[in-house]
Every structure is written in structure tokens, then in C-alpha cells.
Short mmCIF file of C-alpha atoms in Angstrom, two decimals:
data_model
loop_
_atom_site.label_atom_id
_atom_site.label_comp_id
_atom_site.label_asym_id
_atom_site.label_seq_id
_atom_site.Cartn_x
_atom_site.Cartn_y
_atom_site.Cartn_z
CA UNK A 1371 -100.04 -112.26 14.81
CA UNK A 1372 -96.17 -112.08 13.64
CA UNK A 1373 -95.51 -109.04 16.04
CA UNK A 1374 -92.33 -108.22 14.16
CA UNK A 1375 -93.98 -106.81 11.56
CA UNK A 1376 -95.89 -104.38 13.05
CA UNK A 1377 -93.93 -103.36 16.02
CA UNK A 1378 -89.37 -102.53 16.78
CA UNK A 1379 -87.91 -102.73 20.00
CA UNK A 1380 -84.97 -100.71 20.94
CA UNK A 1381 -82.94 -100.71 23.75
CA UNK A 1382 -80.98 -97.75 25.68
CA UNK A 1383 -77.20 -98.00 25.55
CA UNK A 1384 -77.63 -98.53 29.52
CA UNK A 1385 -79.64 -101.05 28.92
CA UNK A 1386 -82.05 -99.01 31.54
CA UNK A 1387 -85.08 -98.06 28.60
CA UNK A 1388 -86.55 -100.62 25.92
CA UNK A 1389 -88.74 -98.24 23.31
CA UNK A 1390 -91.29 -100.36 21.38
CA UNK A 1391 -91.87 -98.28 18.07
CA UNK A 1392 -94.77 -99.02 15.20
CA UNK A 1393 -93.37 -100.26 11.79
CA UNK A 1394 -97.33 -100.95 10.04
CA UNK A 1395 -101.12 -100.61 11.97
CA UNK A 1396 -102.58 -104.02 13.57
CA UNK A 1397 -105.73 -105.12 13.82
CA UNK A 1398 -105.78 -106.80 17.31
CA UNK A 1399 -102.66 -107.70 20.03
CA UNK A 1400 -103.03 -109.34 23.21
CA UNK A 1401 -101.11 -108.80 26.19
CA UNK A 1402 -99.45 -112.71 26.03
CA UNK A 1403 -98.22 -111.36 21.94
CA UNK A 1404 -96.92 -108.77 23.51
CA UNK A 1405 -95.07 -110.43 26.68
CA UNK A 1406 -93.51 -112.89 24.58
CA UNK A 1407 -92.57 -110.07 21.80
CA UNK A 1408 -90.64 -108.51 24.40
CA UNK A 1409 -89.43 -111.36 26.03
CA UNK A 1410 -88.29 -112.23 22.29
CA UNK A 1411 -86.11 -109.21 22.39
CA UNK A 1412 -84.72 -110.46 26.47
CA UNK A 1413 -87.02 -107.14 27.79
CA UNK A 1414 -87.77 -108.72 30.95
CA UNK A 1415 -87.77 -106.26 33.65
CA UNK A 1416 -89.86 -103.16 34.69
CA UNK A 1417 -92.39 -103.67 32.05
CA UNK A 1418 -94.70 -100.54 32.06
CA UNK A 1419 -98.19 -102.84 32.50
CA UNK A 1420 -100.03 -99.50 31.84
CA UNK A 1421 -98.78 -98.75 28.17
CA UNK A 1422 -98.82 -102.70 27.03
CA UNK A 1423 -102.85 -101.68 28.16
CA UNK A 1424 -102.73 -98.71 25.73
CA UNK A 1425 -101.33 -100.99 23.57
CA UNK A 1426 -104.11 -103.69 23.43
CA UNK A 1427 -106.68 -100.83 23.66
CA UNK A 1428 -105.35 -98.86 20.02
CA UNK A 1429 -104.78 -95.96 21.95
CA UNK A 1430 -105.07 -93.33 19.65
CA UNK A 1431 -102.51 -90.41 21.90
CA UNK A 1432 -99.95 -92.90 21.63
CA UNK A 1433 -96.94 -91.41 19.91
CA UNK A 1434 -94.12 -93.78 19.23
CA UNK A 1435 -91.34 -94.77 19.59
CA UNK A 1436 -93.16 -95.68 23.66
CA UNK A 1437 -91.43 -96.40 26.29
CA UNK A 1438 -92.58 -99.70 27.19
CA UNK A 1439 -89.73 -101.08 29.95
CA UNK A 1440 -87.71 -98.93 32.72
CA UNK A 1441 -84.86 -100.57 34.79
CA UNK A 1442 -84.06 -99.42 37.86
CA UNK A 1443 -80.61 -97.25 38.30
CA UNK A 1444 -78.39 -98.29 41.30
CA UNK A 1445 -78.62 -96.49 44.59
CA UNK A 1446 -75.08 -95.81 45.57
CA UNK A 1447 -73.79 -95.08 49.05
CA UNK A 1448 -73.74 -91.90 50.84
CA UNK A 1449 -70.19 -91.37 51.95
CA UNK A 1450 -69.71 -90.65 55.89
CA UNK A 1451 -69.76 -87.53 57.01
CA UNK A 1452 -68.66 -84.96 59.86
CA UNK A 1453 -71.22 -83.07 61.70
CA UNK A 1454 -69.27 -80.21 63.68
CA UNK A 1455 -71.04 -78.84 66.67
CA UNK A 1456 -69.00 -75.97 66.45
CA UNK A 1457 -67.05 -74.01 63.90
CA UNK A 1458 -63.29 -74.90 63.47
CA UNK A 1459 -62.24 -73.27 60.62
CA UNK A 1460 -60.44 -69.70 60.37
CA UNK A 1461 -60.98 -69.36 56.22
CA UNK A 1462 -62.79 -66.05 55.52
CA UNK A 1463 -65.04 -65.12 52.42
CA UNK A 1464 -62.96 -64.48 49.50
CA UNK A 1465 -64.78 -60.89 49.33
CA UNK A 1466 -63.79 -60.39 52.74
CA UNK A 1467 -60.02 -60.93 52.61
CA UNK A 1468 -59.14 -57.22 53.67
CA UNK A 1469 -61.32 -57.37 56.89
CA UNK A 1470 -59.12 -58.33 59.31
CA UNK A 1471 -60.83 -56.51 62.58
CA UNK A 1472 -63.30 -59.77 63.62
CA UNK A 1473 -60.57 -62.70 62.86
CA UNK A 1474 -59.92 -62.70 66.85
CA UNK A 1475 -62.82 -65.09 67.87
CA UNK A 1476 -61.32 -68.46 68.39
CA UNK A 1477 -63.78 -72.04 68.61
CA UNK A 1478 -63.12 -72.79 72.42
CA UNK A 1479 -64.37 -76.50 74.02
CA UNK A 1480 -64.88 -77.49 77.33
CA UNK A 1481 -63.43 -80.29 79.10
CA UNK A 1482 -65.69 -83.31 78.10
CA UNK A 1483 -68.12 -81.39 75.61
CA UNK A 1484 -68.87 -83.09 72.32
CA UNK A 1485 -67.42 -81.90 69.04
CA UNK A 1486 -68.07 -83.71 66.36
CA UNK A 1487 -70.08 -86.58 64.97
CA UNK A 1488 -69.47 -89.13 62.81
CA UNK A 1489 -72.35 -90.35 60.68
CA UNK A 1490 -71.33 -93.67 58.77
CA UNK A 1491 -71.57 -93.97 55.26
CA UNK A 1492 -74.64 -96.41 53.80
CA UNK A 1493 -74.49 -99.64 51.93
CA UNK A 1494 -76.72 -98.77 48.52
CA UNK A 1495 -78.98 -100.48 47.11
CA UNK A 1496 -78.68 -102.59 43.62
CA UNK A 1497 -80.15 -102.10 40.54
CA UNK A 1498 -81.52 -103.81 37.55
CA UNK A 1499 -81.72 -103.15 34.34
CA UNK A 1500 -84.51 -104.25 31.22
CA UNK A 1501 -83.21 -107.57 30.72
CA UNK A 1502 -83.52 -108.25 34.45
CA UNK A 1503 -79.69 -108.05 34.97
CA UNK A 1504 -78.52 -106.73 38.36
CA UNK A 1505 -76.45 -103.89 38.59
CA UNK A 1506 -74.34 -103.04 41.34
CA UNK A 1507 -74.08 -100.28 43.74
CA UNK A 1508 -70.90 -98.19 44.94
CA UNK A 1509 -70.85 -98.47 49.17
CA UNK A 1510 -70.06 -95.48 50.57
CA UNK A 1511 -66.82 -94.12 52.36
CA UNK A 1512 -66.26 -93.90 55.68
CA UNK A 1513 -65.38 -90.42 56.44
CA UNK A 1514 -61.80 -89.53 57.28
CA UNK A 1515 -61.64 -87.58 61.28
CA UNK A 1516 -59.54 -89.18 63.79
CA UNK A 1517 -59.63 -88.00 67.22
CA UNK A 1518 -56.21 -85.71 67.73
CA UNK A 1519 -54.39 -84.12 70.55
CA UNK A 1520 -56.75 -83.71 73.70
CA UNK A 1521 -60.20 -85.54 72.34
CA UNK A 1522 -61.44 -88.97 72.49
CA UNK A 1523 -63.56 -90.76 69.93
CA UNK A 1524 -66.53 -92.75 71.84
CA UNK A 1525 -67.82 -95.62 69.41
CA UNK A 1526 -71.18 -95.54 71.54
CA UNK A 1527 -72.88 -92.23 70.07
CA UNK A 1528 -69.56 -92.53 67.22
CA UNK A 1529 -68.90 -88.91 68.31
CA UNK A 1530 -65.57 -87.37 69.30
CA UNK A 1531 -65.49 -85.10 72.91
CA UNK A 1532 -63.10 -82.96 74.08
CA UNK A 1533 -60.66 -84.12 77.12
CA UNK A 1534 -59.83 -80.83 78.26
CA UNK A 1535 -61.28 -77.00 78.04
CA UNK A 1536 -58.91 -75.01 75.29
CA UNK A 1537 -59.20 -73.95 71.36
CA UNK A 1538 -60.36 -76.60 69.07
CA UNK A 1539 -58.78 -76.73 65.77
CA UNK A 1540 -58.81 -79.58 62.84
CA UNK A 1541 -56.27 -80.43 59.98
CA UNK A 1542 -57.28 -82.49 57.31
CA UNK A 1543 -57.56 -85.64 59.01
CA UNK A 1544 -58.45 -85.13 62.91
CA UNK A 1545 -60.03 -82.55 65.50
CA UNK A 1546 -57.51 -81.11 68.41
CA UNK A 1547 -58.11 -79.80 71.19
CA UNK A 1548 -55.35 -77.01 72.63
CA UNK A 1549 -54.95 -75.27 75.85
CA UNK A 1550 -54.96 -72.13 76.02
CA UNK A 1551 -53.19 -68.94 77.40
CA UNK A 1552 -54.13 -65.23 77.70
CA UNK A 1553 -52.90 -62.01 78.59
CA UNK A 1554 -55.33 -59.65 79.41
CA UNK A 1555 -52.85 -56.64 78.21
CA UNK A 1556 -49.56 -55.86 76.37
CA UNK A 1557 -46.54 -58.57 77.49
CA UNK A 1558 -44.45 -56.62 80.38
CA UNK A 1559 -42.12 -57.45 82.84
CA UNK A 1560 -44.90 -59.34 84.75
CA UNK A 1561 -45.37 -61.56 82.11
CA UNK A 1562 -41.90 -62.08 80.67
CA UNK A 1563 -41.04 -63.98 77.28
CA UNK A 1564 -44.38 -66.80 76.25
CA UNK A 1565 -43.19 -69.96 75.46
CA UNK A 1566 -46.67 -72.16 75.52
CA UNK A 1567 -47.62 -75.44 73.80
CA UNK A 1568 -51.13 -74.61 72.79
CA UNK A 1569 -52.50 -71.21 71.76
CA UNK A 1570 -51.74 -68.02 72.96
CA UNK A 1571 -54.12 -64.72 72.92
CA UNK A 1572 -52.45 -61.61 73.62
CA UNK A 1573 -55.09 -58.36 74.37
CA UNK A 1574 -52.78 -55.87 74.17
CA UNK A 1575 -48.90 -54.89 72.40
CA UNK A 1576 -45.76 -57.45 72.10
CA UNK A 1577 -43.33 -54.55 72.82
CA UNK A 1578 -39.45 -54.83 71.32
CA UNK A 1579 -37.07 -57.02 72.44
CA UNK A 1580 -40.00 -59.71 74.14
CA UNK A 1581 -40.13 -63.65 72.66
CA UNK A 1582 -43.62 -65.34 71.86
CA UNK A 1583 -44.12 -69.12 71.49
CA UNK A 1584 -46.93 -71.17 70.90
CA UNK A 1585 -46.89 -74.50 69.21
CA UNK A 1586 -51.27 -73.51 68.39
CA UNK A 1587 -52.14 -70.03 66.90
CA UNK A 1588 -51.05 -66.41 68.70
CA UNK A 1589 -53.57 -63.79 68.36
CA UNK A 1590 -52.41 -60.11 68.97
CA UNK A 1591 -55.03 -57.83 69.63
CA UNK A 1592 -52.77 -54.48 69.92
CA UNK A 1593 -49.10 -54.30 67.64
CA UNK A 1594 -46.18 -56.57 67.42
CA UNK A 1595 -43.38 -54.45 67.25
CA UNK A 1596 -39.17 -55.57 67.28
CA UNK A 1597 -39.84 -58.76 68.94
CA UNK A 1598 -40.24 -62.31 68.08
CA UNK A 1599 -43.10 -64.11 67.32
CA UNK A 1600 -43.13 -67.83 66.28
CA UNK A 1601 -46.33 -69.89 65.90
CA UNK A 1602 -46.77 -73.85 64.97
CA UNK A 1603 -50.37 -72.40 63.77
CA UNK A 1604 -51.14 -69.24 62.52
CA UNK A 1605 -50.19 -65.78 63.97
CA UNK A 1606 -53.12 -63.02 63.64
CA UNK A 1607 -52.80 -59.22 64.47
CA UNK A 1608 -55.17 -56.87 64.91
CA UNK A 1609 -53.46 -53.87 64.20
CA UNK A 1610 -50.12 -54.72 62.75
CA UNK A 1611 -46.05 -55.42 62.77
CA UNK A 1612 -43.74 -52.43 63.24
CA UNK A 1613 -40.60 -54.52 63.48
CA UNK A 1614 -37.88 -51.73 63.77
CA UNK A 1615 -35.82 -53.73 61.93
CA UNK A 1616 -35.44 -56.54 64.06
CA UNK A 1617 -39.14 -58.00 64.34
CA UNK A 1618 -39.86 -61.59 63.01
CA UNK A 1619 -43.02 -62.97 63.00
CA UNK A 1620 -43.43 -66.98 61.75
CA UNK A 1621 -46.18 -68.78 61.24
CA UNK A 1622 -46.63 -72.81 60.10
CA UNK A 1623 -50.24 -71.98 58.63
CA UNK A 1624 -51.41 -68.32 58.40
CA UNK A 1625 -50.38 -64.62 59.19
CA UNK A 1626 -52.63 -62.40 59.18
CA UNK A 1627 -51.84 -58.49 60.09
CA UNK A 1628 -53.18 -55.26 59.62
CA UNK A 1629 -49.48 -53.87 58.19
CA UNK A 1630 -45.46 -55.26 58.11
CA UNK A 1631 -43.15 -52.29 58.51
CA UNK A 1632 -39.41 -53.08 58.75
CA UNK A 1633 -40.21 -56.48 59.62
CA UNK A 1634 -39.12 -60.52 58.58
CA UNK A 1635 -41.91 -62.28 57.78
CA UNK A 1636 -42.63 -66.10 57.25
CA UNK A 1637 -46.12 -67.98 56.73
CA UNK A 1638 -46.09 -71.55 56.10
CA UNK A 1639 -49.13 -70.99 53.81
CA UNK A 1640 -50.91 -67.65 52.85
CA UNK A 1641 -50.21 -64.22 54.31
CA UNK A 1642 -53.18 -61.21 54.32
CA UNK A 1643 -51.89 -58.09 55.09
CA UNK A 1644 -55.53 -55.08 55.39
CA UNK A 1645 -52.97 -52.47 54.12
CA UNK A 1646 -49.49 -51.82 53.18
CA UNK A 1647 -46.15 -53.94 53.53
CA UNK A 1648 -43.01 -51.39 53.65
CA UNK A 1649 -39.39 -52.59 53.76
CA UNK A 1650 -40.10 -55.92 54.93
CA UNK A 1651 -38.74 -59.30 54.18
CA UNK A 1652 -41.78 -61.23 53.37
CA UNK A 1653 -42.38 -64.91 52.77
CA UNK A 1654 -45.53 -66.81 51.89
CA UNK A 1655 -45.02 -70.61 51.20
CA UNK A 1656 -48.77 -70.18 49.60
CA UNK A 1657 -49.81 -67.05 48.78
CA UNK A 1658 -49.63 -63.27 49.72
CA UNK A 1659 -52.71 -60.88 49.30
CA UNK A 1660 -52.58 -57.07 50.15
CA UNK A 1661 -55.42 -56.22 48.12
CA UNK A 1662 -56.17 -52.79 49.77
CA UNK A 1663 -52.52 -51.94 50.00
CA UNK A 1664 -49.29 -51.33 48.65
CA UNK A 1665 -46.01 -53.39 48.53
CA UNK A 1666 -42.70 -51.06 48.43
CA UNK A 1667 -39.38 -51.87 49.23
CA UNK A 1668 -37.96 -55.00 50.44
CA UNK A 1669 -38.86 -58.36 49.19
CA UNK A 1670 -42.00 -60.14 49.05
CA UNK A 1671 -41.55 -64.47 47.97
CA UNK A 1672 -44.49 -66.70 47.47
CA UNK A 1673 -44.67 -70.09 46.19
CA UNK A 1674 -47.66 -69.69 44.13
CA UNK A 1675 -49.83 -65.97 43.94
CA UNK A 1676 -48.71 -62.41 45.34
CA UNK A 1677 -51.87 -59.87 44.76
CA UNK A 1678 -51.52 -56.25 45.74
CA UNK A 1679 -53.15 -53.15 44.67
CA UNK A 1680 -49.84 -51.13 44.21
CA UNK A 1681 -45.86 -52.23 43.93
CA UNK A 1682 -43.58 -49.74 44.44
CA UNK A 1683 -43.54 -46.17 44.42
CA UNK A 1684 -43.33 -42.89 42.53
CA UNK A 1685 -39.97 -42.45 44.28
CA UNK A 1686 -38.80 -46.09 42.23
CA UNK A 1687 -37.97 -47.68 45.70
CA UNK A 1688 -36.28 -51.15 44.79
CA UNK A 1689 -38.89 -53.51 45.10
CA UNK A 1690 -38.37 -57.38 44.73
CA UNK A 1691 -41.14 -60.13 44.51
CA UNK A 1692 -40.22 -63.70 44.03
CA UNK A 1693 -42.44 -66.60 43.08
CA UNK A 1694 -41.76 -70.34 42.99
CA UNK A 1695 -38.35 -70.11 44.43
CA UNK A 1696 -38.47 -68.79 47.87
CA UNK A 1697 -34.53 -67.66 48.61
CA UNK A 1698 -35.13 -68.27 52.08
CA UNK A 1699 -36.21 -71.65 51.74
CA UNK A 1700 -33.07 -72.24 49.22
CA UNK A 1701 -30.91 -71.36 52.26
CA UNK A 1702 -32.61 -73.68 54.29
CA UNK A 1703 -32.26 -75.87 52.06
CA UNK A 1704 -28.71 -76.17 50.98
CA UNK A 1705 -28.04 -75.80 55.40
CA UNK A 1706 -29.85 -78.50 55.82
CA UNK A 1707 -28.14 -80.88 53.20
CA UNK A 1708 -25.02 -79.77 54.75
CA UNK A 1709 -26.12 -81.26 57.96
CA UNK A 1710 -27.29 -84.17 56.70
CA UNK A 1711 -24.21 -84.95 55.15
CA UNK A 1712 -22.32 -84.72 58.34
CA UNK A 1713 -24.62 -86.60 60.03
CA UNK A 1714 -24.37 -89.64 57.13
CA UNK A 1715 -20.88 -89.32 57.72
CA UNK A 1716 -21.22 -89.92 61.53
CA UNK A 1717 -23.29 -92.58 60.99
CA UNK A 1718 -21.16 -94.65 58.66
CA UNK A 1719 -18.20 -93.87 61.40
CA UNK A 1720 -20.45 -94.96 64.00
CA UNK A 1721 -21.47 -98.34 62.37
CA UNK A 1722 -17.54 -99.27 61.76
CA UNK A 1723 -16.84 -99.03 65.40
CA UNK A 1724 -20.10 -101.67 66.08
CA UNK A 1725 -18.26 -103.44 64.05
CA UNK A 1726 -15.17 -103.57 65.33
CA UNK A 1727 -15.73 -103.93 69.10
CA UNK A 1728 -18.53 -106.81 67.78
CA UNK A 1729 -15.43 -108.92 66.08
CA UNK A 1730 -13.94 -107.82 69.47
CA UNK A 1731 -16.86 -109.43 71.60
CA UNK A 1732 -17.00 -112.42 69.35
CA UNK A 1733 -12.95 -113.23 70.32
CA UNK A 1734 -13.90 -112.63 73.85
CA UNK A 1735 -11.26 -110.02 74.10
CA UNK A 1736 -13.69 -106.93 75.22
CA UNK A 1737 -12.21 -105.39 78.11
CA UNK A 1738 -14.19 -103.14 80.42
CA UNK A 1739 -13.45 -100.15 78.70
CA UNK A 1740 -14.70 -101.34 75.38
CA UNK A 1741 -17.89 -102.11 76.93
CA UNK A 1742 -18.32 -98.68 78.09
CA UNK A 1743 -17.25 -97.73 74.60
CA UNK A 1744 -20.06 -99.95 72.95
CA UNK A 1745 -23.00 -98.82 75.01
CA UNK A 1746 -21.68 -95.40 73.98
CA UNK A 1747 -21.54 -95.96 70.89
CA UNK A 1748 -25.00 -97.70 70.82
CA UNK A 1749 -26.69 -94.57 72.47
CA UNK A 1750 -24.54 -91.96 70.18
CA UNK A 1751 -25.59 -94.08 66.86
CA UNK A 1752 -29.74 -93.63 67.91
CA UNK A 1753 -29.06 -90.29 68.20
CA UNK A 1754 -27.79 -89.70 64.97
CA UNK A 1755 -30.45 -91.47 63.10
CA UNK A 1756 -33.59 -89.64 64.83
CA UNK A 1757 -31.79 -86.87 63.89
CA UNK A 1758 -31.31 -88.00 59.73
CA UNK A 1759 -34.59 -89.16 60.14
CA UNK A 1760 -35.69 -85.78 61.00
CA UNK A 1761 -33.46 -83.73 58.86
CA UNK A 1762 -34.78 -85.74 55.94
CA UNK A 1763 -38.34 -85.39 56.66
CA UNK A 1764 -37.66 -81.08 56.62
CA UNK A 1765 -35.76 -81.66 53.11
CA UNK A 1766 -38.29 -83.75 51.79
CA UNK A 1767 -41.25 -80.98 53.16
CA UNK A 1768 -38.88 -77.90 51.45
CA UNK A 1769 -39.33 -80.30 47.93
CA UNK A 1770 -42.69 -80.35 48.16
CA UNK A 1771 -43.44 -77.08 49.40
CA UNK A 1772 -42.20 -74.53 46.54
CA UNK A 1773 -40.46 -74.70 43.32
CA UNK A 1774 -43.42 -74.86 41.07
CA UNK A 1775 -44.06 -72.79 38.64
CA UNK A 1776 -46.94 -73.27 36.46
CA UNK A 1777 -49.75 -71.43 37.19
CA UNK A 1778 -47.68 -69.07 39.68
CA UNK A 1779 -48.62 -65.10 39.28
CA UNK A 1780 -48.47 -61.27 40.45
CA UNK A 1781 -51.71 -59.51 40.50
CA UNK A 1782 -51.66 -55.73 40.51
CA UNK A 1783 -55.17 -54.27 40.83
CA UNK A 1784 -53.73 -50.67 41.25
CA UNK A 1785 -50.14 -49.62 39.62
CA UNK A 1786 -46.79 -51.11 39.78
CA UNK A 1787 -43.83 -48.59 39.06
CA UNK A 1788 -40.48 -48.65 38.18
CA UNK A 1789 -37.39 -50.64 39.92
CA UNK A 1790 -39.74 -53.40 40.68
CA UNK A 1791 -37.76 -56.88 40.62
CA UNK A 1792 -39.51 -59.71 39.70
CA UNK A 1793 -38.05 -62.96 39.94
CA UNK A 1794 -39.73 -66.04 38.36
CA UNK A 1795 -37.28 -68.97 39.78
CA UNK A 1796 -34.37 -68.68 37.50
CA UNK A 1797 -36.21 -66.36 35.20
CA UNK A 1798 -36.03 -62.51 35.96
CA UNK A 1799 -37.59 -59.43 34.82
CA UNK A 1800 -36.96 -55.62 35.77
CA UNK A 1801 -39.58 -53.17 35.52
CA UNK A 1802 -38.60 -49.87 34.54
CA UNK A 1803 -41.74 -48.19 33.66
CA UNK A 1804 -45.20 -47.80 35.32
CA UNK A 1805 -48.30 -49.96 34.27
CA UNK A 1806 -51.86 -50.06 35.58
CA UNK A 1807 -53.96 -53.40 36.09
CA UNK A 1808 -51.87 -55.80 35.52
CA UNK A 1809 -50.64 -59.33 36.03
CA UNK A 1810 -47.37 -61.14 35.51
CA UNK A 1811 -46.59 -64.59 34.69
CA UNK A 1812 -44.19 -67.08 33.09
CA UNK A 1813 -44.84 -68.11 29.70
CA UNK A 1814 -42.15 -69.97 27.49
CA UNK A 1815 -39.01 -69.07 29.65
CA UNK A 1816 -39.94 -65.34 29.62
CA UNK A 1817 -41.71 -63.19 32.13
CA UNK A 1818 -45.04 -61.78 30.43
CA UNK A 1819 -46.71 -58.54 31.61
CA UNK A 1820 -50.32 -58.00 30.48
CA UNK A 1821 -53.45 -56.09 30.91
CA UNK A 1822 -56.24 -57.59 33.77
CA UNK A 1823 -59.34 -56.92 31.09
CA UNK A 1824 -57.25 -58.60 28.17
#
């Protein structure tokens, strides 16, 4: 029987399904017609044997177009993953932003404890599709976790353990281990200025005039008041900053603080604040929220979002807030191009008295002296370029850091009122007049105020 008069085969645009659809009722098929029909039409793969039956038999449910041939879809590989045996992360719910009185618990290891394990990515599996064609399968990624400071990776159980007892904390790329240093009360005589290079819990007040180093986190249980707190992590206070004045609290990551009064400020990413920041130099490289609170006086910079639920006062107290371009980081900026020129400069000086006592070497006319002068020279000129090298590396951070502006805004959940500054980068806008619910952003070159339900 000429099958193509009775029967159409169509194929999937994968190439995965072959339908076989009725054109005109047979009398009679066999099962070799229809094998070579389909083989006619290069459907060799993942024949359904139980519809070519239904086929021969005149089924009469059949409803067409039937599928008659299924390929098989690749099986890709599972990328590696990390299985943490503890948590290491200090990112709170985005509902619970404002609770800042249970942020204090910090992932601790002891020495030789496992962390972490590493379960390898698999292979896949190939595929095929109706015309018996293979496809191929995506392998799967190893995942990305190197063992960091203080923890070893053992390629026996492929799991990383801890070298000494201390906080555990991860970036992006590996687990740490860092030691860590408590004081069971407020910082006093007996205790004198911190200077530590893990983390540092404190279970009681930084008083005024006291100095607190860690190159971790510090964790303040009681209030940081006119002293100095500087953290390579992130800097968390239970109760809050009264800084007098004088107080500056830095952070590289996070700052997190139940109030800044009087106070400078500086978080190398986001800064939460559970109420109110009052005549405070604030910086957030990231983000600042102070959702509960208010924002009056001073100035308030973030690279990206500030959210508050009131700016400014009844009374009109100035109040500035800067996005994109932080004017601390500006400073920095242009100080640290200054150096660098000077230390270019040096260099180039440097290099022409190599040079010169080189041609000197070469004559065999070096005296003594100039060979003091060389290894001098030698020793100043390494100097000089770790120090370029390491100037450059902070400019190159500051470029990448802030200066963006799309997609930068000021959320106001409560009111903002009247001789509030806001300072869009180059663009500026001065609010004389009080609004409710709103949010500001740059659209165009121009500052835009509008309604949060709009």
C-alpha cells in the first residue's frame, strides 16, 4: 500500500516529536509499511511500538495528528555545589530590616571542625533525537569555594575544616576562619584601645575618646559613643552611636546600629539604622535604610538607594542626601591622585639614577660610595612601586565603587519637609515644601519627585 496517501509525518522543530497524521482511511497496514514509511521520512529513533499497534489494529480512539516517535532530551550536568555545616551569612529578611536586637550571634568554628563540603558537579548524559542523531549534554560546573584565611581544603572527603577555633565568615569565593576577641563589659582602662586582626565582640559601651580595631567584624552590645571604631568587616551595635561630635564608626561591609547622633559614619556597603539618624555625616557605598526612622540634619551619601520614613523636620533643619557621588569618596579620590602623582614622579627620578650609576658600573668607575648609593636606590625604587601598585588598586576600587546613576533613588515612606538638599551627582534639587510618600529620582538631567502609589 502507497502509505503516502493515506498517512503525513511531521516533525517537531527540535527534532524531539515525529506526529504521523491521516490524509484518507486504509484498508489494511502492516507494521514493516509502517517502519519503512517512517524510515522514509529518516524517523528512526524512539518509535512508540504501542501506537504503530493501534495503528495496524484501526483503532477507533485514535485522534490524529499521533504521536508516533519521541527522542530523548539531553541530561545536562548538575553544577557543584556548597553544603555549609553551619550558617555564614549575616543578610536578614528584607521584612526584618528594622530588627536589629538578635544580629549579635556570630557562626563560631572550632579548631579542626568541618565547614563546608564540596559536592562535584556531574557529567550528563546525551541525548537523541527522532532521526537517531545524538545530542549533546552541558557538564556541569565545578563550584567556586576556596579554602581562605585559617581553613584547609582536604581532597579526601573534598570538604574544607577549620585550622583554628574563631568566627567563620565567607566572601564570594572562599570560607575564613577569624580569631576572635571579647570583652565581657564596656572598654576601660583595663582594657585600653583594641587593635585585633580578627573579630572583636564588645558586651558592654565603647566610651569617648577609646580606639577599636578589627580587621573581621566588631559587635557592640551596649553604645559607641565619641570614639573610634574601624572594622575591615562590618561593625554592628546594639543600641546605637552617640558620637558627641567626634565619633567615627567605619565599616568595609556593613553597619548596622540602633541610632547615629552627632556622629561620622562610613559603610563600605549598606548601612541599617532601627531608628533615627540626627546631625550625622553618613556614608553608604551601597545603600542606607532607616525605615522606622527619621533622617534630619547633616548629610546622608549613598551610591545607589537611601530609604527613610521621614527627612527633615517641621523646624526645616538643613538636611542633605547625596546619591551616586559620595563627596567623601571625591576627596579621597582627588588625595589619592595627588599621591600617585608624586610617587610616578619618584619613580621616573629613581629609574634615571639606575641608569646612571649602571653606565657608571659598565666603565668600571663605581666607587664605594656609588655602590652604597645603588643598593639604596634599588631598595628605595621597590618601595615606591608597592606603593603605586597599591595606590592604584584604591583608585581603581573608588571607580568602581560609586558614580552611577541609573537606577539610584530616595524612598520616603513617611514625610520629607522643607530645606531638604538633594544632590543627584552634578544634578541638584532643593525642597522647599513638605510631601508625603514619596520617591526621588533622576530622569533626563532633572531631579523628579513623585507619589509611591503612582
Amino acid at each position: 500500500m502507497e502509505l503516502h496517501k493515506h498517512f503525513k509525518v511531521s516533525v517537531s522543530h527540535d527534532k524531539l516529536e515525529a506526529y504521523l497524521d491521516q490524509l484518507e482511511t486504509y484498508e489494511k497496514v502492516t507494521e514493516e509499511e509502517l517502519q519503512a514509511f517512517l524510515e522514509e521520512h529518516r524517523v528512526s529513533y524512539g518509535i512508540l511500538e504501542e501506537e504503530i499497534g493501534r495503528i495496524i489494529d484501526k483503532d477507533e480512539t485514535i485522534q490524529y495528528p499521533l504521536l508516533i516517535a519521541q527522542g530523548k532530551f539531553p541530561v545536562h550536568g548538575k553544577d557543584g555545589t556548597v553544603i555549609y555545616d553551619k550558617e555564614v551569612s549575616f543578610e536578614i529578611n528584607e521584612h526584618d530590616r528594622a530588627s536589629f536586637r538578635d544580629i549579635i550571634s556570630i557562626p563560631s568554628v572550632v579548631e579542626g571542625e568541618r565547614i563546608a563540603a564540596i559536592k562535584p558537579p556531574t557529567n550528563g548524559k546525551p541525548g537523541r533525537n527522532i532521526h537517531g542523531e545524538e545530542l549533546p549534554f552541558k557538564p556541569g560546573k565545578p563550584a567556586q569555594l576556596k579554602a581562605g584565611k585559617n581553613t584547609t581544603f582536604k581532597r579526601s572527603d573534598d570538604a574544607l575544616y577549620a585550622n583554628i577555633a574563631g568566627q567563620l565568615s565567607a566572601d564570594e569565593r572562599s570560607l575564613q576562619v577569624q580569631p576572635l576577641f571579647e570583652v565581657e563589659g564596656n572598654l576601660d582602662l583595663r582594657t585600653g584601645n583594641l587593635d585585633f586582626i580578627g573579630s572583636i565582640i564588645i558586651k558592654g559601651n565603647v566610651p569617648t575618646g577609646f580606639k577599636v580595631f578589627a580587621q573581621g567584624d566588631i559587635t557592640v552590645y551596649g553604645l559607641v559613643e565619641g570614639a573610634n571604631v574601624v572594622a575591615g568587616g562590618s561593625v554592628y551595635v546594639s543600641e546605637g552611636i552617640s558620637g558627641l561630635g567626634k565619633g567615627i564608626v567605619q565599616a568595609g561591609h556593613d553597619i548596622r546600629a540602633g541610632y547615629i547622633n552627632q556622629a561620622t559614619v562610613e559603610a563600605g556597603q549598606d548601612l541599617f539604622v532601627e531608628n533615627s539618624i540626627l546631625h550625622s555625616d553618613v556614608v553608604a557605598h551601597r545603600s542606607v535604610y532607616c525605615q522606622t526612622g527619621h533622617i534630619i540634619g547633616g548629610t546622608t551619601s549613598s551610591g545607589l538607594h537611601i530609604e527613610a520614613k521621614d527627612i527633615g523636620n517641621r523646624l526645616n533643619t538643613p538636611t542633605g542626601l547625596y546619591l551616586g557621588v559620595n563627596k567623601k569618596v571625591e576627596e579621597k579620590q582627588a588625595k589619592y591622585s595627588l599621591s600617585l602623582r608624586r610617587k610616578e614622579e619618584e619613580k621616573r627620578k629613581l629609574v634615571l639614577i639606575g641608569y646612571k650609576l649602571e653606565e657608571k658600573e659598565a666603565t668600571g668607575n663605581l666607587s664605594a660610595q656609588d655602590r652604597v648609593m645603588k643598593l639604596r636606590q634599588r631598595n628605595s625604587l621597590q618601595v615606591v612601586l608597592e606603593e603605586i601598585a597599591e595606590l592604584s588598586e584604591r583608585l581603581e576600587k573608588m571607580r568602581t565603587t560609586i558614580g552611577d546613576l541609573s537606577g539610584v533613588k530616595v524612598i520616603v515612606n513617611g514625610k520629607v519637609y522643607g530645606q531638604v538638599h538633594l544632590g543627584f551627582g552634578k544634578y541638584q534639587h532643593q525642597i522647599r515644601s513638605e510631601y508625603r510618600e514619596v520617591q526621588a529620582f533622576l530622569a533626563e538631567g532633572e531631579i523628579i519627585l513623585r507619589s509611591l502609589s503612582s
